[in-house]
Coordinates of C-alpha atoms in Angstrom, one line a residue:
X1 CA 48.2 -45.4 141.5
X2 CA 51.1 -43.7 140.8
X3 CA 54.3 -43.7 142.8
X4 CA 56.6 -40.7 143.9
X5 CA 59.5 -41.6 141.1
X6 CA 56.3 -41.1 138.5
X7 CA 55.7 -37.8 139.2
X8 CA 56.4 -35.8 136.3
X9 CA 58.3 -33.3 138.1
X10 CA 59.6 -31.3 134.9
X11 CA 56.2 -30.2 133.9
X12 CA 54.7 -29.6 137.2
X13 CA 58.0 -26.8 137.4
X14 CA 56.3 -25.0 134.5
X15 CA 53.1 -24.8 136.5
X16 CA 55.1 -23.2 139.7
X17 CA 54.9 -26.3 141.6
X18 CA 58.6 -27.9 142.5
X19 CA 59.2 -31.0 144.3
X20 CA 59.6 -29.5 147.6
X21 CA 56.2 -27.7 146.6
X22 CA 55.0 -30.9 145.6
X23 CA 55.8 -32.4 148.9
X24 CA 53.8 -29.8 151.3
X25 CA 50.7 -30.2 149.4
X26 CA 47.9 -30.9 152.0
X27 CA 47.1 -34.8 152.1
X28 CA 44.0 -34.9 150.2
X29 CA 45.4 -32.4 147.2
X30 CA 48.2 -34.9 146.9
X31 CA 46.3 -38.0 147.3
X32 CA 43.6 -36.9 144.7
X33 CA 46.7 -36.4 142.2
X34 CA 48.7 -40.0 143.1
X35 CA 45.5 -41.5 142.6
X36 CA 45.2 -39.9 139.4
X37 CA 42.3 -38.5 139.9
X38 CA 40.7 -35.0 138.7
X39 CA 42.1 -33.1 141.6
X40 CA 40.6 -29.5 143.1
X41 CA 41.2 -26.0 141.8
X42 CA 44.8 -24.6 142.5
X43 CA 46.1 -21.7 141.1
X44 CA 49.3 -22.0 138.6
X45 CA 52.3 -19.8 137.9
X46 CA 53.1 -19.6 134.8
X47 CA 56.1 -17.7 133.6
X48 CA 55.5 -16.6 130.0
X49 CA 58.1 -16.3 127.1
X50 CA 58.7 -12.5 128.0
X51 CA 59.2 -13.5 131.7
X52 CA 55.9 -12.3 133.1
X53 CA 54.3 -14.2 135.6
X54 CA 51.0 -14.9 135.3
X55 CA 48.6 -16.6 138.0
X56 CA 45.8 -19.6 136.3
X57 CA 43.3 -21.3 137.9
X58 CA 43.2 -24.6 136.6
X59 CA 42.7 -28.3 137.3
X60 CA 45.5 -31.3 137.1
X61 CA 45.1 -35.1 136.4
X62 CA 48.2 -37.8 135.6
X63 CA 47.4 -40.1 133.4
X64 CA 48.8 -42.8 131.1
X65 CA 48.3 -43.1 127.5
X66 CA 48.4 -46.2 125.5
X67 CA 52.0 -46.9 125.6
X68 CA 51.5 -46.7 129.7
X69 CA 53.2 -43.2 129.4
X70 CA 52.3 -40.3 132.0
X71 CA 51.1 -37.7 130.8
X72 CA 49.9 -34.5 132.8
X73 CA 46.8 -33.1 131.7
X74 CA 45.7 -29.4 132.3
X75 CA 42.3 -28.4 132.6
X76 CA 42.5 -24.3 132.9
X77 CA 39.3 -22.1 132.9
X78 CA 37.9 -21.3 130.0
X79 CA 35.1 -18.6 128.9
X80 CA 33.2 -21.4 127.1
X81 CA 33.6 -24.6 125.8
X82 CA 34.2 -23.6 122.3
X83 CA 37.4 -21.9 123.6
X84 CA 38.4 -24.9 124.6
X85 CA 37.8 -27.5 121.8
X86 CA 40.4 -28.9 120.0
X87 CA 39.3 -31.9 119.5
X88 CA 36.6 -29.8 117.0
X89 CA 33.7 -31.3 118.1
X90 CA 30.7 -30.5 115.9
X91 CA 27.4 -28.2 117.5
X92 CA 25.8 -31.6 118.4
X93 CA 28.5 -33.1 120.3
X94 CA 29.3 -29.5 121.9
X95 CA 25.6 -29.6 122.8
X96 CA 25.7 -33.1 124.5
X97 CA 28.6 -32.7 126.3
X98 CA 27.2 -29.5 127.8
X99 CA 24.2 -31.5 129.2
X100 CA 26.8 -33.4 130.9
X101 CA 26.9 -36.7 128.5
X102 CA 30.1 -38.8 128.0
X103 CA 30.4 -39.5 124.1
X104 CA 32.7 -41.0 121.5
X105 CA 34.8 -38.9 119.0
X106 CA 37.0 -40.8 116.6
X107 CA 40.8 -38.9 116.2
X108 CA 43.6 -38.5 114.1
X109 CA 46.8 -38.5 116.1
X110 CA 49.8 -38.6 113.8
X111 CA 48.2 -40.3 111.0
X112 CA 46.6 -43.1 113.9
X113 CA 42.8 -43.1 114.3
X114 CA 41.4 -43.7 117.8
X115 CA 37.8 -43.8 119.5
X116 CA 38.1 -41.6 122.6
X117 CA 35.9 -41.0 125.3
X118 CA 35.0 -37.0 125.9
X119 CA 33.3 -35.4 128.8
X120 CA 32.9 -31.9 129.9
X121 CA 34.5 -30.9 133.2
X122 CA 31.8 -28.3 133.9
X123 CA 33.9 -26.1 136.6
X124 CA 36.9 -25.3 134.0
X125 CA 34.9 -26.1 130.9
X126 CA 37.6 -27.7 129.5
X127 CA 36.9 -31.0 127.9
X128 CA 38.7 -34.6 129.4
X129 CA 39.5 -37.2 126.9
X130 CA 40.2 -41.3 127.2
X131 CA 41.2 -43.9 124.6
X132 CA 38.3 -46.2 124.8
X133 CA 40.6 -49.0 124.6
X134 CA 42.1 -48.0 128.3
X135 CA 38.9 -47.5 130.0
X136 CA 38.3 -51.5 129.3
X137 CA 34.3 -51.2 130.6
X138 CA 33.8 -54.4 128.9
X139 CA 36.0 -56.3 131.0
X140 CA 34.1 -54.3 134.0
X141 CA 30.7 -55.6 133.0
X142 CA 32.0 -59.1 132.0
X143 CA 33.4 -58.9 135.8
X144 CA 30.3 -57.6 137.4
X145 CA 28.2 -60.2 135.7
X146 CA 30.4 -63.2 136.8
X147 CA 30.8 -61.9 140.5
X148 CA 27.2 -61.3 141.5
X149 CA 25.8 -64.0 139.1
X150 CA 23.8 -62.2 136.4
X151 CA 23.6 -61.3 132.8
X152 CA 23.5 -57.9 131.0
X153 CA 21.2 -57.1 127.8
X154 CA 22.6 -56.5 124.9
X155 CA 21.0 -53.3 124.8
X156 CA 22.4 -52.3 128.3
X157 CA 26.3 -53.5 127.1
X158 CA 25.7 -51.4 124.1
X159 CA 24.3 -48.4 126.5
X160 CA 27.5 -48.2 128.8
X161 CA 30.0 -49.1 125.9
X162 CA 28.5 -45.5 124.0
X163 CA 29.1 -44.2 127.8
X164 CA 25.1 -44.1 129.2
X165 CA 25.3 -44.8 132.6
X166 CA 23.2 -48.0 133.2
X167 CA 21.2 -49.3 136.1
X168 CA 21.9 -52.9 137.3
X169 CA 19.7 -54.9 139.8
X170 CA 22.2 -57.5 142.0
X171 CA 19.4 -59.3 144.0
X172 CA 17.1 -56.8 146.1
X173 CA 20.0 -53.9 145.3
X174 CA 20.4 -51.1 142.6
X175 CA 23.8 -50.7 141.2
X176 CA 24.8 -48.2 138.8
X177 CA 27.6 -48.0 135.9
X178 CA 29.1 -45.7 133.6
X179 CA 31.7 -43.4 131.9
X180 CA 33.5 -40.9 134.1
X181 CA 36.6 -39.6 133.1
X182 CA 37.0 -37.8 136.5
X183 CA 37.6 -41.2 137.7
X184 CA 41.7 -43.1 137.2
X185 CA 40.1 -45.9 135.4
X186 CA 37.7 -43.6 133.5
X187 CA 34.6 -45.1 134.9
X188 CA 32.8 -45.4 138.3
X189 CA 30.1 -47.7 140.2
X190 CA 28.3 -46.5 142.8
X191 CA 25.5 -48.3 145.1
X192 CA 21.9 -46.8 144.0
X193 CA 19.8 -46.8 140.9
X194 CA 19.9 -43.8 138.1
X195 CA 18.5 -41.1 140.8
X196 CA 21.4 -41.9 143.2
X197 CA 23.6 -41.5 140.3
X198 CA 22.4 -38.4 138.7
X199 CA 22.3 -36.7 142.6
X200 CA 25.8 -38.1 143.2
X201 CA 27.1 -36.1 139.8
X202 CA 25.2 -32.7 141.2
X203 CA 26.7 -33.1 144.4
X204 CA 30.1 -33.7 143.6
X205 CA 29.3 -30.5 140.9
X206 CA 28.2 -28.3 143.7
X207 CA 30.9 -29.2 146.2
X208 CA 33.8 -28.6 143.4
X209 CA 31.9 -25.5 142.4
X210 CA 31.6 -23.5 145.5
X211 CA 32.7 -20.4 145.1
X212 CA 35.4 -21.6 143.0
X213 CA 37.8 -22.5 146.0
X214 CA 41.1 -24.1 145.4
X215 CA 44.4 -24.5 146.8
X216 CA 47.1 -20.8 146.3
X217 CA 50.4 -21.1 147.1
X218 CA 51.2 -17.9 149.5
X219 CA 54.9 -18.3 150.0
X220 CA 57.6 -20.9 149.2
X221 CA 55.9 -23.8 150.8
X222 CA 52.6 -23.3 152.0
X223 CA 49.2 -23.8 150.6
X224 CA 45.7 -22.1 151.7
X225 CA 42.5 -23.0 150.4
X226 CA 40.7 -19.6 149.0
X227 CA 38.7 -18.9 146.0
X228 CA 41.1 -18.7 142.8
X229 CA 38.2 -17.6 140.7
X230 CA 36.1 -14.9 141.1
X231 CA 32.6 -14.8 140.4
X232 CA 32.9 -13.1 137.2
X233 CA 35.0 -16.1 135.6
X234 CA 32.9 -16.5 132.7
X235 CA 34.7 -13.3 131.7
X236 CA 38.6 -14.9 132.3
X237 CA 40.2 -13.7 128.8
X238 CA 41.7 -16.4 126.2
X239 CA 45.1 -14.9 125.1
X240 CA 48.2 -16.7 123.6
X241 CA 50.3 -17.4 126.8
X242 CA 46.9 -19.6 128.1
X243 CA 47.7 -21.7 125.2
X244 CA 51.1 -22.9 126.0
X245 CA 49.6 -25.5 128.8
X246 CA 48.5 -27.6 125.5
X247 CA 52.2 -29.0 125.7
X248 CA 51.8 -30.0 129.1
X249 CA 49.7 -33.0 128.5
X250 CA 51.5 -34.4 125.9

C-alpha cells in the first residue's frame, strides 16, 4: 500500500527507528506497516527535551488523511482509556467503545467538522480514528451487492454505515461486514456469519495480547521478539514526555 519513498522517515527517527533500522525489520513487522495495517507491539525510544531516553511500548499504523497525506499514527499504552481520549468522548461513547463497538463522533479540526469513525484498540487502549468519508463502505456494499447478485435492506445499509457489523447471505454462504479501523481501508469481510466474526475479533485479541510480546531493538540493527510490557501494565504511568507522540500523527 505504501511504497518505500512514502515512509515517513523523519518521524519514525523520533521513535528510534532509522532507515537502516527500518530496513532489518523482520518481514511480517514491515509488511504489516507497508500495508498500513495496525502493526504488533515494538518498543520506542524516545529521547525527551532534557535528553533522557526513555523506552515505550506502543503500536504504529501509516495512514492517509483526506488530502491523501501520510500521516503516522501512534498508539502507546495507556492506564485507561480516559488517559487517552482526546477526542472527549462522553461516558456513553467511552462505554461503547470499551465493549469493543466502532461508533461515530462528529469533530472540529481547525474550524472543519468531520464524522469520524472511533474504535478502541484494546491492547494499548488508545483509541483509532477514520474520516467516514475515506472508509467509503457504501461503495463496498453497492459492490458486494452487484458482484454476487443481491440486494441489502435498508436497515442493514444503515447498520454497517453506523459501523455494526452485518451478516450477508450470498447463496448457501454467510458473509460478514463491518467497521475495522485495524484494517488499511478501515473495514473488513470475512467468510462466516456474526459467530465467525465475533470469534475472529477474540482471536486476533488473544494472539496480539499474549503476554504483551513485541518486537525490542537489542543493538544497532537487530530486532527480537520479547514481552515489552509486563504484566502489571495497567499500572504504566501517564507523564508529560508520553505526550509528545500526539505530534507524531499529525
Amino acid at each position: 500500500m505504501f511504497s518505500n519513498e512514502q515512509i515517513p522517515y523523519g518521524k519514525l527517527a523520533k521513535l528510534g527507528i532509522s532507515e537502516e533500522k527500518l530496513r532489518s525489520m523482520p518481514e511480517n513487522l514491515r509488511n504489516t506497516l507497508m500495508d498500513g495495517k495496525v502493526s504488533p507491539f515494538i518498543q520506542a525510544q524516545i529521547q525527551t527535551e532534557n535528553g533522557k531516553v526513555i523506552g515505550l511500548p506502543l503500536k504504529l499504523q501509516m495512514v492517509r488523511d483526506q488530502t491523501g497525506a501520510i500521516l503516522l499514527m501512534t498508539y502507546p499504552v495507556r492506564r485507561t482509556i480516559a488517559i487517552a481520549n482526546d477526542m472527549k468522548l462522553n461516558t456513553t461513547e467511552l462505554e461503547r467503545v470499551s465493549r469493543g463497538e466502532v461508533i461515530q463522533k462528529e469533530t472540529n479540526e481547525s474550524g472543519i467538522r468531520m464524522e469520524k469513525y472511533v474504535q478502541l484498540d484494546r491492547e494499548t487502549k488508545s483509541l483509532m480514528q477514520k474520516n467516514i468519508t475515506q472508509v467509503r463502505l457504501t461503495e463496498k456494499l453497492r459492490e458486494m451487492e452487484k458482484i454476487n447478485d443481491i440486494e441489502l435492506g435498508q436497515n442493514q445499509k444503515q447498520a454497517a454505515l453506523d459501523g455494526k457489523p452485518i451478516e450477508l447471505s450470498i447463496g448457501e454462504s454467510k458473509v460478514s461486514v463491518g467497521v475495522d479501523l485495524r484494517e488499511p481501508q478501515g473495514f473488513k469481510v470475512i467468510n462466516g456469519d456474526m459467530k465467525e466474526w465475533e470469534k475472529q475479533q477474540e482471536m486476533r485479541y488473544d494472539i496480539a495480547n499474549e503476554g504483551f510480546m513485541g518486537y525490542v531493538m537489542t543493538d544497532e540493527n537487530r530486532w527480537q521478539y520479547q514481552q515489552v510490557v509486563d504484566k502489571l501494565s495497567h499500572q504504566i504511568k501517564e507523564n508529560k514526555e508520553e505526550k509528545q507522540f500526539s505530534g507524531l500523527k499529525r
